[in-house]
Amino acid sequence: AEMARVLADSNHVPLHRLSLLVHSVSIMHKSLDNMPKDENWQALTRNSTNLRVYIMAFDVKSDDMLRILKPSIPLERIHFDSYVTCVSGAVVDLISRQYDKFLTHFILMNDVIDMSAFPDLSDNRNEDPLVLLAWRCTRLSLLAVHGYTVWAHNLIAIARLRGSDLKVLEVTEESIDFDQGELADQ
């Protein structure tokens, strides 16, 4: 929060890019109470109107991400990488709602050992968070998913929603799953 206040000062040259690394180890040793609040991000973006933020999150629990992601962050790119924790559908949904104007890159990686049990972000809901992300984030040009279940029909929906604007759609073959009815038709 203090860094955001200092950078928001009008005496500083406006920022264009801010890269943040959030790691589970650093969260264990430091409180999230000192993270910038939404008003800090608002002040920073007033002086730096072209600011875009890139967040890399390593093994960060979804509850912690929900505390970090403030609505006024001009989030352009986010990269989740995990060995232990998994990103929740709620975090993906929040990202698609809050950052629909800026988000261009969304990378979701889960380096699981058990290749037969990838987490499913949709949690058996009718609306898949990745499809909603592709629908809401109209600037999305890169979507990479490794180690999470992506249903084949949702993958097709994502490709159709973003069309040629989606320059990279990268999904591990093992992540793609089919409904039993689809398999019977193929």
mmCIF file of N, CA, C and O in Angstrom, residues 76-141:
data_model
loop_
_atom_site.group_PDB
_atom_site.id
_atom_site.type_symbol
_atom_site.label_atom_id
_atom_site.label_comp_id
_atom_site.label_asym_id
_atom_site.label_seq_id
_atom_site.Cartn_x
_atom_site.Cartn_y
_atom_site.Cartn_z
ATOM 1 N N GLU A 76 -3.959 -6.537 -16.906
ATOM 2 C CA GLU A 76 -3.865 -6.901 -18.320
ATOM 3 C C GLU A 76 -3.497 -8.372 -18.494
ATOM 4 O O GLU A 76 -3.978 -9.039 -19.413
ATOM 5 N N ARG A 77 -2.634 -8.864 -17.610
ATOM 6 C CA ARG A 77 -2.166 -10.248 -17.716
ATOM 7 C C ARG A 77 -2.141 -10.885 -16.337
ATOM 8 O O ARG A 77 -1.735 -10.248 -15.368
ATOM 9 N N ILE A 78 -2.549 -12.146 -16.281
ATOM 10 C CA ILE A 78 -2.457 -12.881 -15.029
ATOM 11 C C ILE A 78 -2.007 -14.297 -15.337
ATOM 12 O O ILE A 78 -2.432 -14.899 -16.325
ATOM 13 N N HIS A 79 -1.094 -14.772 -14.512
ATOM 14 C CA HIS A 79 -0.510 -16.099 -14.683
ATOM 15 C C HIS A 79 -0.575 -16.807 -13.337
ATOM 16 O O HIS A 79 0.050 -16.371 -12.375
ATOM 17 N N PHE A 80 -1.378 -17.862 -13.270
ATOM 18 C CA PHE A 80 -1.461 -18.694 -12.071
ATOM 19 C C PHE A 80 -0.636 -19.946 -12.314
ATOM 20 O O PHE A 80 -0.798 -20.609 -13.336
ATOM 21 N N ASP A 81 0.219 -20.286 -11.371
ATOM 22 C CA ASP A 81 0.986 -21.522 -11.454
ATOM 23 C C ASP A 81 0.954 -22.163 -10.079
ATOM 24 O O ASP A 81 1.225 -21.491 -9.078
ATOM 25 N N SER A 82 0.597 -23.445 -10.027
ATOM 26 C CA SER A 82 0.490 -24.070 -8.715
ATOM 27 C C SER A 82 0.958 -25.516 -8.740
ATOM 28 O O SER A 82 0.865 -26.207 -9.743
ATOM 29 N N TYR A 83 1.465 -25.921 -7.589
ATOM 30 C CA TYR A 83 1.841 -27.305 -7.347
ATOM 31 C C TYR A 83 0.949 -27.898 -6.263
ATOM 32 O O TYR A 83 0.686 -29.081 -6.252
ATOM 33 N N VAL A 84 0.512 -27.052 -5.351
ATOM 34 C CA VAL A 84 -0.225 -27.512 -4.183
ATOM 35 C C VAL A 84 -1.682 -27.052 -4.236
ATOM 36 O O VAL A 84 -2.592 -27.850 -4.096
ATOM 37 N N THR A 85 -1.894 -25.764 -4.436
ATOM 38 C CA THR A 85 -3.247 -25.209 -4.416
ATOM 39 C C THR A 85 -3.814 -25.133 -5.822
ATOM 40 O O THR A 85 -3.080 -25.150 -6.800
ATOM 41 N N CYS A 86 -5.112 -25.039 -5.905
ATOM 42 C CA CYS A 86 -5.781 -24.886 -7.201
ATOM 43 C C CYS A 86 -6.580 -23.588 -7.193
ATOM 44 O O CYS A 86 -7.139 -23.198 -6.171
ATOM 45 N N VAL A 87 -6.636 -22.948 -8.321
ATOM 46 C CA VAL A 87 -7.450 -21.756 -8.472
ATOM 47 C C VAL A 87 -8.911 -22.190 -8.480
ATOM 48 O O VAL A 87 -9.253 -23.214 -9.068
ATOM 49 N N SER A 88 -9.758 -21.413 -7.854
ATOM 50 C CA SER A 88 -11.185 -21.748 -7.831
ATOM 51 C C SER A 88 -11.913 -21.069 -8.988
ATOM 52 O O SER A 88 -11.451 -20.067 -9.537
ATOM 53 N N GLY A 89 -13.067 -21.624 -9.317
ATOM 54 C CA GLY A 89 -13.920 -21.002 -10.322
ATOM 55 C C GLY A 89 -14.349 -19.610 -9.899
ATOM 56 O O GLY A 89 -14.541 -18.721 -10.734
ATOM 57 N N ALA A 90 -14.472 -19.394 -8.577
ATOM 58 C CA ALA A 90 -14.865 -18.079 -8.061
ATOM 59 C C ALA A 90 -13.815 -17.018 -8.393
ATOM 60 O O ALA A 90 -14.161 -15.877 -8.724
ATOM 61 N N VAL A 91 -12.537 -17.371 -8.344
ATOM 62 C CA VAL A 91 -11.470 -16.418 -8.677
ATOM 63 C C VAL A 91 -11.511 -16.094 -10.169
ATOM 64 O O VAL A 91 -11.416 -14.930 -10.565
ATOM 65 N N VAL A 92 -11.683 -17.109 -11.000
ATOM 66 C CA VAL A 92 -11.767 -16.882 -12.447
ATOM 67 C C VAL A 92 -12.983 -16.012 -12.764
ATOM 68 O O VAL A 92 -12.907 -15.089 -13.580
ATOM 69 N N ASP A 93 -14.089 -16.279 -12.103
ATOM 70 C CA ASP A 93 -15.305 -15.484 -12.307
ATOM 71 C C ASP A 93 -15.081 -14.028 -11.899
ATOM 72 O O ASP A 93 -15.475 -13.109 -12.622
ATOM 73 N N LEU A 94 -14.440 -13.814 -10.754
ATOM 74 C CA LEU A 94 -14.145 -12.452 -10.299
ATOM 75 C C LEU A 94 -13.255 -11.728 -11.312
ATOM 76 O O LEU A 94 -13.505 -10.563 -11.642
ATOM 77 N N ILE A 95 -12.253 -12.405 -11.806
ATOM 78 C CA ILE A 95 -11.346 -11.799 -12.791
ATOM 79 C C ILE A 95 -12.117 -11.399 -14.043
ATOM 80 O O ILE A 95 -11.941 -10.300 -14.566
ATOM 81 N N SER A 96 -12.998 -12.268 -14.507
ATOM 82 C CA SER A 96 -13.745 -11.947 -15.732
ATOM 83 C C SER A 96 -14.710 -10.783 -15.519
ATOM 84 O O SER A 96 -14.993 -10.038 -16.449
ATOM 85 N N ARG A 97 -15.191 -10.613 -14.304
ATOM 86 C CA ARG A 97 -16.112 -9.496 -14.008
ATOM 87 C C ARG A 97 -15.372 -8.172 -13.800
ATOM 88 O O ARG A 97 -15.801 -7.136 -14.286
ATOM 89 N N GLN A 98 -14.263 -8.225 -13.076
ATOM 90 C CA GLN A 98 -13.564 -6.989 -12.703
ATOM 91 C C GLN A 98 -12.627 -6.456 -13.785
ATOM 92 O O GLN A 98 -12.381 -5.254 -13.840
ATOM 93 N N TYR A 99 -12.073 -7.324 -14.609
ATOM 94 C CA TYR A 99 -11.012 -6.896 -15.515
ATOM 95 C C TYR A 99 -11.355 -7.094 -16.988
ATOM 96 O O TYR A 99 -10.473 -7.236 -17.830
ATOM 97 N N ASP A 100 -12.641 -7.063 -17.289
ATOM 98 C CA ASP A 100 -13.093 -7.299 -18.660
ATOM 99 C C ASP A 100 -12.595 -6.251 -19.645
ATOM 100 O O ASP A 100 -12.484 -6.523 -20.832
ATOM 101 N N LYS A 101 -12.271 -5.050 -19.182
ATOM 102 C CA LYS A 101 -11.833 -3.986 -20.092
ATOM 103 C C LYS A 101 -10.359 -4.099 -20.482
ATOM 104 O O LYS A 101 -9.948 -3.587 -21.514
ATOM 105 N N PHE A 102 -9.545 -4.740 -19.628
ATOM 106 C CA PHE A 102 -8.102 -4.740 -19.847
ATOM 107 C C PHE A 102 -7.487 -6.112 -20.115
ATOM 108 O O PHE A 102 -6.458 -6.204 -20.769
ATOM 109 N N LEU A 103 -8.067 -7.174 -19.595
ATOM 110 C CA LEU A 103 -7.410 -8.477 -19.611
ATOM 111 C C LEU A 103 -7.163 -8.983 -21.028
ATOM 112 O O LEU A 103 -8.083 -9.098 -21.834
ATOM 113 N N THR A 104 -5.884 -9.282 -21.322
ATOM 114 C CA THR A 104 -5.505 -9.822 -22.626
ATOM 115 C C THR A 104 -4.913 -11.228 -22.509
ATOM 116 O O THR A 104 -4.997 -11.998 -23.454
ATOM 117 N N HIS A 105 -4.287 -11.537 -21.375
ATOM 118 C CA HIS A 105 -3.609 -12.824 -21.199
ATOM 119 C C HIS A 105 -4.074 -13.488 -19.904
ATOM 120 O O HIS A 105 -4.033 -12.861 -18.833
ATOM 121 N N PHE A 106 -4.478 -14.750 -20.019
ATOM 122 C CA PHE A 106 -4.889 -15.531 -18.852
ATOM 123 C C PHE A 106 -4.230 -16.901 -18.950
ATOM 124 O O PHE A 106 -4.499 -17.654 -19.888
ATOM 125 N N ILE A 107 -3.328 -17.185 -18.006
ATOM 126 C CA ILE A 107 -2.593 -18.455 -18.001
ATOM 127 C C ILE A 107 -2.900 -19.171 -16.691
ATOM 128 O O ILE A 107 -2.749 -18.598 -15.612
ATOM 129 N N LEU A 108 -3.310 -20.413 -16.811
ATOM 130 C CA LEU A 108 -3.717 -21.211 -15.661
ATOM 131 C C LEU A 108 -2.971 -22.542 -15.727
ATOM 132 O O LEU A 108 -3.209 -23.347 -16.634
ATOM 133 N N MET A 109 -2.048 -22.753 -14.780
ATOM 134 C CA MET A 109 -1.237 -23.967 -14.791
ATOM 135 C C MET A 109 -1.310 -24.656 -13.437
ATOM 136 O O MET A 109 -1.172 -24.008 -12.400
ATOM 137 N N ASN A 110 -1.535 -25.949 -13.487
ATOM 138 C CA ASN A 110 -1.558 -26.757 -12.282
ATOM 139 C C ASN A 110 -0.659 -27.951 -12.553
ATOM 140 O O ASN A 110 -0.981 -28.798 -13.371
ATOM 141 N N ASP A 111 0.471 -27.983 -11.895
ATOM 142 C CA ASP A 111 1.460 -29.032 -12.124
ATOM 143 C C ASP A 111 1.187 -30.208 -11.203
ATOM 144 O O ASP A 111 1.944 -30.492 -10.281
ATOM 145 N N VAL A 112 0.094 -30.890 -11.457
ATOM 146 C CA VAL A 112 -0.337 -32.003 -10.608
ATOM 147 C C VAL A 112 0.397 -33.276 -10.982
ATOM 148 O O VAL A 112 0.816 -33.459 -12.120
ATOM 149 N N ILE A 113 0.540 -34.135 -10.004
ATOM 150 C CA ILE A 113 1.192 -35.419 -10.233
ATOM 151 C C ILE A 113 0.179 -36.425 -10.768
ATOM 152 O O ILE A 113 0.463 -37.199 -11.669
ATOM 153 N N ASP A 114 -1.034 -36.394 -10.229
ATOM 154 C CA ASP A 114 -2.082 -37.332 -10.632
ATOM 155 C C ASP A 114 -2.771 -36.806 -11.893
ATOM 156 O O ASP A 114 -3.639 -35.954 -11.822
ATOM 157 N N MET A 115 -2.378 -37.326 -13.037
ATOM 158 C CA MET A 115 -2.903 -36.854 -14.317
ATOM 159 C C MET A 115 -4.354 -37.276 -14.552
ATOM 160 O O MET A 115 -4.990 -36.831 -15.494
ATOM 161 N N SER A 116 -4.901 -38.154 -13.701
ATOM 162 C CA SER A 116 -6.263 -38.640 -13.927
ATOM 163 C C SER A 116 -7.315 -37.792 -13.212
ATOM 164 O O SER A 116 -8.499 -38.006 -13.412
ATOM 165 N N ALA A 117 -6.886 -36.853 -12.388
ATOM 166 C CA ALA A 117 -7.862 -36.097 -11.589
ATOM 167 C C ALA A 117 -7.575 -34.603 -11.627
ATOM 168 O O ALA A 117 -7.214 -34.003 -10.632
ATOM 169 N N PHE A 118 -7.729 -33.995 -12.802
ATOM 170 C CA PHE A 118 -7.551 -32.550 -12.908
ATOM 171 C C PHE A 118 -8.738 -31.842 -12.278
ATOM 172 O O PHE A 118 -9.882 -32.272 -12.437
ATOM 173 N N PRO A 119 -8.484 -30.731 -11.573
ATOM 174 C CA PRO A 119 -9.624 -29.980 -11.018
ATOM 175 C C PRO A 119 -10.496 -29.396 -12.124
ATOM 176 O O PRO A 119 -10.010 -29.029 -13.188
ATOM 177 N N ASP A 120 -11.791 -29.333 -11.849
ATOM 178 C CA ASP A 120 -12.774 -28.805 -12.793
ATOM 179 C C ASP A 120 -13.285 -27.476 -12.248
ATOM 180 O O ASP A 120 -13.940 -27.441 -11.212
ATOM 181 N N LEU A 121 -12.988 -26.393 -12.936
ATOM 182 C CA LEU A 121 -13.403 -25.060 -12.484
ATOM 183 C C LEU A 121 -14.902 -24.870 -12.494
ATOM 184 O O LEU A 121 -15.438 -24.039 -11.769
ATOM 185 N N SER A 122 -15.595 -25.625 -13.324
ATOM 186 C CA SER A 122 -17.032 -25.403 -13.450
ATOM 187 C C SER A 122 -17.817 -25.930 -12.251
ATOM 188 O O SER A 122 -18.971 -25.553 -12.064
ATOM 189 N N ASP A 123 -17.211 -26.795 -11.439
ATOM 190 C CA ASP A 123 -17.880 -27.306 -10.239
ATOM 191 C C ASP A 123 -19.292 -27.795 -10.527
ATOM 192 O O ASP A 123 -20.224 -27.544 -9.774
ATOM 193 N N ASN A 124 -19.462 -28.457 -11.664
ATOM 194 C CA ASN A 124 -20.762 -29.003 -12.063
ATOM 195 C C ASN A 124 -21.843 -27.942 -12.214
ATOM 196 O O ASN A 124 -23.022 -28.210 -12.050
ATOM 197 N N ARG A 125 -21.442 -26.708 -12.499
ATOM 198 C CA ARG A 125 -22.416 -25.648 -12.781
ATOM 199 C C ARG A 125 -22.682 -25.617 -14.273
ATOM 200 O O ARG A 125 -21.921 -26.151 -15.065
ATOM 201 N N ASN A 126 -23.744 -24.946 -14.651
ATOM 202 C CA ASN A 126 -24.061 -24.816 -16.073
ATOM 203 C C ASN A 126 -23.116 -23.857 -16.777
ATOM 204 O O ASN A 126 -22.890 -23.975 -17.968
ATOM 205 N N GLU A 127 -22.590 -22.885 -16.036
ATOM 206 C CA GLU A 127 -21.742 -21.866 -16.644
ATOM 207 C C GLU A 127 -20.289 -22.117 -16.274
ATOM 208 O O GLU A 127 -19.918 -22.067 -15.111
ATOM 209 N N ASP A 128 -19.478 -22.365 -17.257
ATOM 210 C CA ASP A 128 -18.062 -22.585 -17.035
ATOM 211 C C ASP A 128 -17.360 -21.235 -16.891
ATOM 212 O O ASP A 128 -17.523 -20.358 -17.759
ATOM 213 N N PRO A 129 -16.557 -21.024 -15.844
ATOM 214 C CA PRO A 129 -15.884 -19.732 -15.650
ATOM 215 C C PRO A 129 -14.955 -19.345 -16.804
ATOM 216 O O PRO A 129 -14.802 -18.163 -17.095
ATOM 217 N N LEU A 130 -14.345 -20.324 -17.460
ATOM 218 C CA LEU A 130 -13.470 -20.000 -18.589
ATOM 219 C C LEU A 130 -14.270 -19.508 -19.792
ATOM 220 O O LEU A 130 -13.826 -18.614 -20.518
ATOM 221 N N VAL A 131 -15.447 -20.054 -20.003
ATOM 222 C CA VAL A 131 -16.314 -19.573 -21.088
ATOM 223 C C VAL A 131 -16.777 -18.149 -20.777
ATOM 224 O O VAL A 131 -16.765 -17.281 -21.648
ATOM 225 N N LEU A 132 -17.152 -17.903 -19.528
ATOM 226 C CA LEU A 132 -17.558 -16.550 -19.132
ATOM 227 C C LEU A 132 -16.404 -15.567 -19.276
ATOM 228 O O LEU A 132 -16.603 -14.417 -19.678
ATOM 229 N N LEU A 133 -15.192 -16.008 -18.973
ATOM 230 C CA LEU A 133 -14.006 -15.170 -19.148
ATOM 231 C C LEU A 133 -13.851 -14.791 -20.617
ATOM 232 O O LEU A 133 -13.632 -13.623 -20.951
ATOM 233 N N ALA A 134 -13.989 -15.770 -21.503
ATOM 234 C CA ALA A 134 -13.865 -15.501 -22.941
ATOM 235 C C ALA A 134 -14.984 -14.592 -23.432
ATOM 236 O O ALA A 134 -14.780 -13.780 -24.338
ATOM 237 N N TRP A 135 -16.144 -14.705 -22.848
ATOM 238 C CA TRP A 135 -17.287 -13.886 -23.251
ATOM 239 C C TRP A 135 -17.133 -12.444 -22.765
ATOM 240 O O TRP A 135 -17.353 -11.496 -23.518
ATOM 241 N N ARG A 136 -16.755 -12.269 -21.499
ATOM 242 C CA ARG A 136 -16.690 -10.924 -20.908
ATOM 243 C C ARG A 136 -15.433 -10.162 -21.312
ATOM 244 O O ARG A 136 -15.491 -8.940 -21.503
ATOM 245 N N CYS A 137 -14.305 -10.830 -21.405
ATOM 246 C CA CYS A 137 -13.025 -10.159 -21.652
ATOM 247 C C CYS A 137 -12.785 -10.091 -23.155
ATOM 248 O O CYS A 137 -12.135 -10.959 -23.743
ATOM 249 N N THR A 138 -13.281 -9.032 -23.743
ATOM 250 C CA THR A 138 -13.278 -8.911 -25.199
ATOM 251 C C THR A 138 -11.890 -8.668 -25.793
ATOM 252 O O THR A 138 -11.714 -8.785 -27.001
ATOM 253 N N ARG A 139 -10.910 -8.336 -24.961
ATOM 254 C CA ARG A 139 -9.538 -8.136 -25.446
ATOM 255 C C ARG A 139 -8.662 -9.382 -25.265
ATOM 256 O O ARG A 139 -7.476 -9.352 -25.581
ATOM 257 N N LEU A 140 -9.242 -10.438 -24.751
ATOM 258 C CA LEU A 140 -8.481 -11.654 -24.480
ATOM 259 C C LEU A 140 -7.854 -12.181 -25.760
ATOM 260 O O LEU A 140 -8.551 -12.481 -26.727
ATOM 261 N N SER A 141 -6.524 -12.265 -25.779
ATOM 262 C CA SER A 141 -5.830 -12.753 -26.969
ATOM 263 C C SER A 141 -5.031 -14.020 -26.680
ATOM 264 O O SER A 141 -4.585 -14.685 -27.605
#
